[in-house]
C-alpha cells in the first residue's frame, strides 16, 4: 500500500495534529487571559475592603484603649495643656503610654503602673522609615501604631471634659460644630487625604 494511503487510513497526519494542538493552546491562553482580566478588579476590591475592615477594627481598638486608660487614671493620655481641636497621632508620645513602655515608669510618665492598654500585631516595614498595619515596637516596649496605608491614626479627645468633641473640619456629613463623643479616632484611608472622605475610616 502506498505511504500516503497508509497515512490517510492509519495514524493522523502529524502536521495536522501539531497545528490542532497549537490552536487549542492559544485558545486556552486567551481564555485564561480573559478570566484573569475579569478577576483582577474583584480581587483588588476584596483586598481593599479587607484593609478598610482591618483599619476600622484597629481604630475602634485604639479608642477602647484610650477609654480604658481614662477609666484607670481618670484623665486622658496627653502631656501638658492641649487644645481640644489639636489632632494627636498614634506616634510614640501616645503609644508609649498605651503600650506601657518602660519609660512610663520614669518620673513624669503618664502610665506609671505600666499597664498595657493596647496590644496588636507587628507592623510590616515599608519605605522611608514607614510601616503598615500594626505596631512598630521599640526596645522599651513602646512604639508607634500604623494604618494599612503607611500612616498614623489621628485622635481627638474631650480634653475639657464636657462630653463632646469638636467636629473635625473635613467632616462635612454634619452641620453641628460638636459631636456627642469623648474620643474620635480616624485614618485618612488609602488616599492619605482627609478631604477625600469616601475612603476615610472613622469611629463616629
mmCIF file of C-alpha atoms in Angstrom:
data_model
loop_
_atom_site.group_PDB
_atom_site.id
_atom_site.type_symbol
_atom_site.label_atom_id
_atom_site.label_comp_id
_atom_site.label_asym_id
_atom_site.label_seq_id
_atom_site.Cartn_x
_atom_site.Cartn_y
_atom_site.Cartn_z
ATOM 1 C CA UNK A 1 0.000 0.000 0.000
ATOM 2 C CA UNK A 2 1.447 3.435 -0.870
ATOM 3 C CA UNK A 3 2.708 5.516 2.077
ATOM 4 C CA UNK A 4 0.187 8.306 1.519
ATOM 5 C CA UNK A 5 -2.619 5.738 1.626
ATOM 6 C CA UNK A 6 -1.406 4.389 4.959
ATOM 7 C CA UNK A 7 -1.277 7.938 6.315
ATOM 8 C CA UNK A 8 -4.900 8.551 5.380
ATOM 9 C CA UNK A 9 -6.134 5.248 6.750
ATOM 10 C CA UNK A 10 -3.814 4.848 9.744
ATOM 11 C CA UNK A 11 -2.289 7.430 12.067
ATOM 12 C CA UNK A 12 -3.413 11.062 11.668
ATOM 13 C CA UNK A 13 -1.091 13.383 9.833
ATOM 14 C CA UNK A 14 1.462 14.708 12.395
ATOM 15 C CA UNK A 15 1.474 18.216 10.939
ATOM 16 C CA UNK A 16 -2.293 18.453 11.291
ATOM 17 C CA UNK A 17 -2.092 17.149 14.878
ATOM 18 C CA UNK A 18 0.580 19.698 15.814
ATOM 19 C CA UNK A 19 -1.393 22.559 14.277
ATOM 20 C CA UNK A 20 -4.552 21.496 16.065
ATOM 21 C CA UNK A 21 -2.738 21.242 19.411
ATOM 22 C CA UNK A 22 -1.209 24.707 18.974
ATOM 23 C CA UNK A 23 -4.619 26.164 18.177
ATOM 24 C CA UNK A 24 -6.075 24.612 21.332
ATOM 25 C CA UNK A 25 -3.212 26.014 23.389
ATOM 26 C CA UNK A 26 -3.760 29.528 22.032
ATOM 27 C CA UNK A 27 -7.473 29.294 22.828
ATOM 28 C CA UNK A 28 -6.752 28.191 26.406
ATOM 29 C CA UNK A 29 -4.233 31.013 26.876
ATOM 30 C CA UNK A 30 -6.772 33.531 25.575
ATOM 31 C CA UNK A 31 -9.458 32.224 27.954
ATOM 32 C CA UNK A 32 -7.063 32.414 30.917
ATOM 33 C CA UNK A 33 -6.191 35.992 29.983
ATOM 34 C CA UNK A 34 -9.859 36.972 29.816
ATOM 35 C CA UNK A 35 -10.629 35.320 33.166
ATOM 36 C CA UNK A 36 -7.618 36.989 34.800
ATOM 37 C CA UNK A 37 -8.782 40.359 33.490
ATOM 38 C CA UNK A 38 -12.237 39.765 34.958
ATOM 39 C CA UNK A 39 -10.945 38.514 38.309
ATOM 40 C CA UNK A 40 -8.326 41.220 38.962
ATOM 41 C CA UNK A 41 -10.784 44.049 39.758
ATOM 42 C CA UNK A 42 -12.759 41.707 42.014
ATOM 43 C CA UNK A 43 -9.613 40.579 43.839
ATOM 44 C CA UNK A 44 -8.466 44.192 44.213
ATOM 45 C CA UNK A 45 -11.856 45.127 45.639
ATOM 46 C CA UNK A 46 -11.701 42.289 48.164
ATOM 47 C CA UNK A 47 -8.233 43.374 49.302
ATOM 48 C CA UNK A 48 -9.339 46.986 49.599
ATOM 49 C CA UNK A 49 -12.335 46.017 51.740
ATOM 50 C CA UNK A 50 -10.137 43.795 53.909
ATOM 51 C CA UNK A 51 -7.735 46.699 54.525
ATOM 52 C CA UNK A 52 -10.619 49.012 55.409
ATOM 53 C CA UNK A 53 -12.072 46.449 57.811
ATOM 54 C CA UNK A 54 -8.659 45.981 59.449
ATOM 55 C CA UNK A 55 -8.225 49.745 59.812
ATOM 56 C CA UNK A 56 -11.710 50.148 61.286
ATOM 57 C CA UNK A 57 -11.101 47.408 63.852
ATOM 58 C CA UNK A 58 -7.793 48.996 64.838
ATOM 59 C CA UNK A 59 -9.369 52.447 65.159
ATOM 60 C CA UNK A 60 -12.064 51.107 67.500
ATOM 61 C CA UNK A 61 -9.480 49.155 69.494
ATOM 62 C CA UNK A 62 -7.403 52.314 69.883
ATOM 63 C CA UNK A 63 -10.474 54.224 71.029
ATOM 64 C CA UNK A 64 -11.200 51.475 73.576
ATOM 65 C CA UNK A 65 -7.592 51.598 74.822
ATOM 66 C CA UNK A 66 -7.813 55.350 75.421
ATOM 67 C CA UNK A 67 -11.134 54.868 77.209
ATOM 68 C CA UNK A 68 -9.589 52.154 79.411
ATOM 69 C CA UNK A 69 -6.709 54.474 80.250
ATOM 70 C CA UNK A 70 -9.210 57.167 81.258
ATOM 71 C CA UNK A 71 -11.047 54.678 83.488
ATOM 72 C CA UNK A 72 -7.783 53.710 85.190
ATOM 73 C CA UNK A 73 -6.223 57.162 85.654
ATOM 74 C CA UNK A 74 -9.251 59.486 85.382
ATOM 75 C CA UNK A 75 -7.537 61.598 82.731
ATOM 76 C CA UNK A 76 -6.559 61.337 79.088
ATOM 77 C CA UNK A 77 -3.066 60.254 77.990
ATOM 78 C CA UNK A 78 -1.727 63.628 76.892
ATOM 79 C CA UNK A 79 1.201 65.676 78.147
ATOM 80 C CA UNK A 80 0.655 69.271 79.217
ATOM 81 C CA UNK A 81 -2.100 71.634 78.143
ATOM 82 C CA UNK A 82 -3.570 70.838 74.743
ATOM 83 C CA UNK A 83 -6.301 72.418 72.685
ATOM 84 C CA UNK A 84 -9.221 70.058 72.214
ATOM 85 C CA UNK A 85 -9.107 70.681 68.475
ATOM 86 C CA UNK A 86 -5.486 69.531 68.307
ATOM 87 C CA UNK A 87 -5.132 66.280 66.422
ATOM 88 C CA UNK A 88 -2.976 63.725 68.191
ATOM 89 C CA UNK A 89 -1.338 60.877 66.305
ATOM 90 C CA UNK A 90 -0.646 57.250 67.134
ATOM 91 C CA UNK A 91 3.065 58.053 67.408
ATOM 92 C CA UNK A 92 5.493 57.424 70.296
ATOM 93 C CA UNK A 93 4.029 60.131 72.522
ATOM 94 C CA UNK A 94 0.649 58.431 72.717
ATOM 95 C CA UNK A 95 1.523 54.792 72.099
ATOM 96 C CA UNK A 96 4.330 54.658 74.678
ATOM 97 C CA UNK A 97 1.621 55.414 77.236
ATOM 98 C CA UNK A 98 -0.928 52.936 75.898
ATOM 99 C CA UNK A 99 1.606 50.146 75.369
ATOM 100 C CA UNK A 100 3.030 50.509 78.891
ATOM 101 C CA UNK A 101 6.564 51.398 77.826
ATOM 102 C CA UNK A 102 9.387 51.097 80.362
ATOM 103 C CA UNK A 103 9.813 54.864 80.026
ATOM 104 C CA UNK A 104 6.381 55.398 81.587
ATOM 105 C CA UNK A 105 7.703 54.196 84.961
ATOM 106 C CA UNK A 106 10.150 57.109 84.997
ATOM 107 C CA UNK A 107 9.371 60.477 86.568
ATOM 108 C CA UNK A 108 6.743 62.323 84.576
ATOM 109 C CA UNK A 109 5.439 59.153 82.907
ATOM 110 C CA UNK A 110 1.700 59.059 82.234
ATOM 111 C CA UNK A 111 1.356 55.323 82.849
ATOM 112 C CA UNK A 112 3.477 54.655 85.965
ATOM 113 C CA UNK A 113 1.785 51.284 86.523
ATOM 114 C CA UNK A 114 2.914 50.270 83.033
ATOM 115 C CA UNK A 115 -0.438 48.787 82.143
ATOM 116 C CA UNK A 116 -0.689 47.637 78.509
ATOM 117 C CA UNK A 117 -3.957 49.208 77.391
ATOM 118 C CA UNK A 118 -3.338 48.390 73.731
ATOM 119 C CA UNK A 119 -1.929 45.308 72.037
ATOM 120 C CA UNK A 120 -1.723 44.257 68.403
ATOM 121 C CA UNK A 121 0.358 42.539 65.787
ATOM 122 C CA UNK A 122 3.764 43.629 64.495
ATOM 123 C CA UNK A 123 3.669 46.188 61.679
ATOM 124 C CA UNK A 124 5.178 45.492 58.266
ATOM 125 C CA UNK A 125 8.133 47.591 57.170
ATOM 126 C CA UNK A 126 7.717 49.976 54.241
ATOM 127 C CA UNK A 127 9.905 52.632 52.647
ATOM 128 C CA UNK A 128 11.382 55.787 54.203
ATOM 129 C CA UNK A 129 11.004 54.597 57.784
ATOM 130 C CA UNK A 130 7.274 53.979 57.497
ATOM 131 C CA UNK A 131 5.272 50.898 58.454
ATOM 132 C CA UNK A 132 1.793 49.475 57.850
ATOM 133 C CA UNK A 133 -0.924 47.523 59.627
ATOM 134 C CA UNK A 134 0.280 47.224 63.186
ATOM 135 C CA UNK A 135 2.685 48.256 65.937
ATOM 136 C CA UNK A 136 6.332 49.074 65.366
ATOM 137 C CA UNK A 137 7.607 48.345 68.879
ATOM 138 C CA UNK A 138 10.903 49.661 70.236
ATOM 139 C CA UNK A 139 13.264 48.251 72.886
ATOM 140 C CA UNK A 140 11.402 49.963 75.733
ATOM 141 C CA UNK A 141 8.101 48.280 74.887
ATOM 142 C CA UNK A 142 6.670 51.463 73.402
ATOM 143 C CA UNK A 143 6.344 52.305 69.742
ATOM 144 C CA UNK A 144 4.062 53.567 67.001
ATOM 145 C CA UNK A 145 0.771 52.361 65.512
ATOM 146 C CA UNK A 146 0.250 52.365 61.730
ATOM 147 C CA UNK A 147 -2.752 52.000 59.455
ATOM 148 C CA UNK A 148 -2.700 49.782 56.311
ATOM 149 C CA UNK A 149 -1.564 52.735 54.144
ATOM 150 C CA UNK A 150 1.702 53.716 55.895
ATOM 151 C CA UNK A 151 0.212 56.488 58.024
ATOM 152 C CA UNK A 152 -0.715 57.073 61.668
ATOM 153 C CA UNK A 153 -4.195 57.111 63.133
ATOM 154 C CA UNK A 154 -5.472 60.504 64.288
ATOM 155 C CA UNK A 155 -7.247 61.241 67.549
ATOM 156 C CA UNK A 156 -9.261 63.966 69.250
ATOM 157 C CA UNK A 157 -10.253 63.746 72.907
ATOM 158 C CA UNK A 158 -12.667 65.569 75.196
ATOM 159 C CA UNK A 159 -9.876 67.433 76.953
ATOM 160 C CA UNK A 160 -12.192 69.929 78.660
ATOM 161 C CA UNK A 161 -14.415 67.087 79.935
ATOM 162 C CA UNK A 162 -17.753 68.447 78.715
ATOM 163 C CA UNK A 163 -18.890 65.223 76.998
ATOM 164 C CA UNK A 164 -18.412 66.467 73.462
ATOM 165 C CA UNK A 165 -15.653 66.879 70.905
ATOM 166 C CA UNK A 166 -15.438 69.461 68.156
ATOM 167 C CA UNK A 167 -16.201 68.015 64.732
ATOM 168 C CA UNK A 168 -13.096 67.760 62.516
ATOM 169 C CA UNK A 169 -13.104 70.456 59.839
ATOM 170 C CA UNK A 170 -13.027 67.932 56.993
ATOM 171 C CA UNK A 171 -16.177 66.106 58.150
ATOM 172 C CA UNK A 172 -18.974 67.669 56.110
ATOM 173 C CA UNK A 173 -21.571 64.998 56.930
ATOM 174 C CA UNK A 174 -22.984 67.192 59.700
ATOM 175 C CA UNK A 175 -23.526 70.910 60.257
ATOM 176 C CA UNK A 176 -23.025 70.512 64.001
ATOM 177 C CA UNK A 177 -19.891 72.038 65.489
ATOM 178 C CA UNK A 178 -19.685 69.281 68.102
ATOM 179 C CA UNK A 179 -20.106 65.529 68.229
ATOM 180 C CA UNK A 180 -21.530 63.755 71.323
ATOM 181 C CA UNK A 181 -18.339 61.738 71.745
ATOM 182 C CA UNK A 182 -15.430 61.665 74.169
ATOM 183 C CA UNK A 183 -12.865 60.183 71.768
ATOM 184 C CA UNK A 184 -12.596 60.366 67.980
ATOM 185 C CA UNK A 185 -10.208 58.136 66.056
ATOM 186 C CA UNK A 186 -9.750 58.105 62.301
ATOM 187 C CA UNK A 187 -7.476 57.186 59.417
ATOM 188 C CA UNK A 188 -7.237 59.200 56.206
ATOM 189 C CA UNK A 189 -7.531 55.981 54.213
ATOM 190 C CA UNK A 190 -5.820 54.859 51.052
ATOM 191 C CA UNK A 191 -5.820 58.383 49.597
ATOM 192 C CA UNK A 192 -3.910 59.754 52.601
ATOM 193 C CA UNK A 193 -6.076 62.869 52.341
ATOM 194 C CA UNK A 194 -8.783 63.571 54.922
ATOM 195 C CA UNK A 195 -10.610 65.786 52.428
ATOM 196 C CA UNK A 196 -11.277 62.675 50.323
ATOM 197 C CA UNK A 197 -13.941 61.467 52.736
ATOM 198 C CA UNK A 198 -15.033 58.453 50.707
ATOM 199 C CA UNK A 199 -12.130 56.339 51.994
ATOM 200 C CA UNK A 200 -11.716 57.794 55.478
ATOM 201 C CA UNK A 201 -12.020 55.334 58.365
ATOM 202 C CA UNK A 202 -13.705 56.804 61.464
ATOM 203 C CA UNK A 203 -15.198 55.733 64.782
ATOM 204 C CA UNK A 204 -18.262 58.004 64.767
#
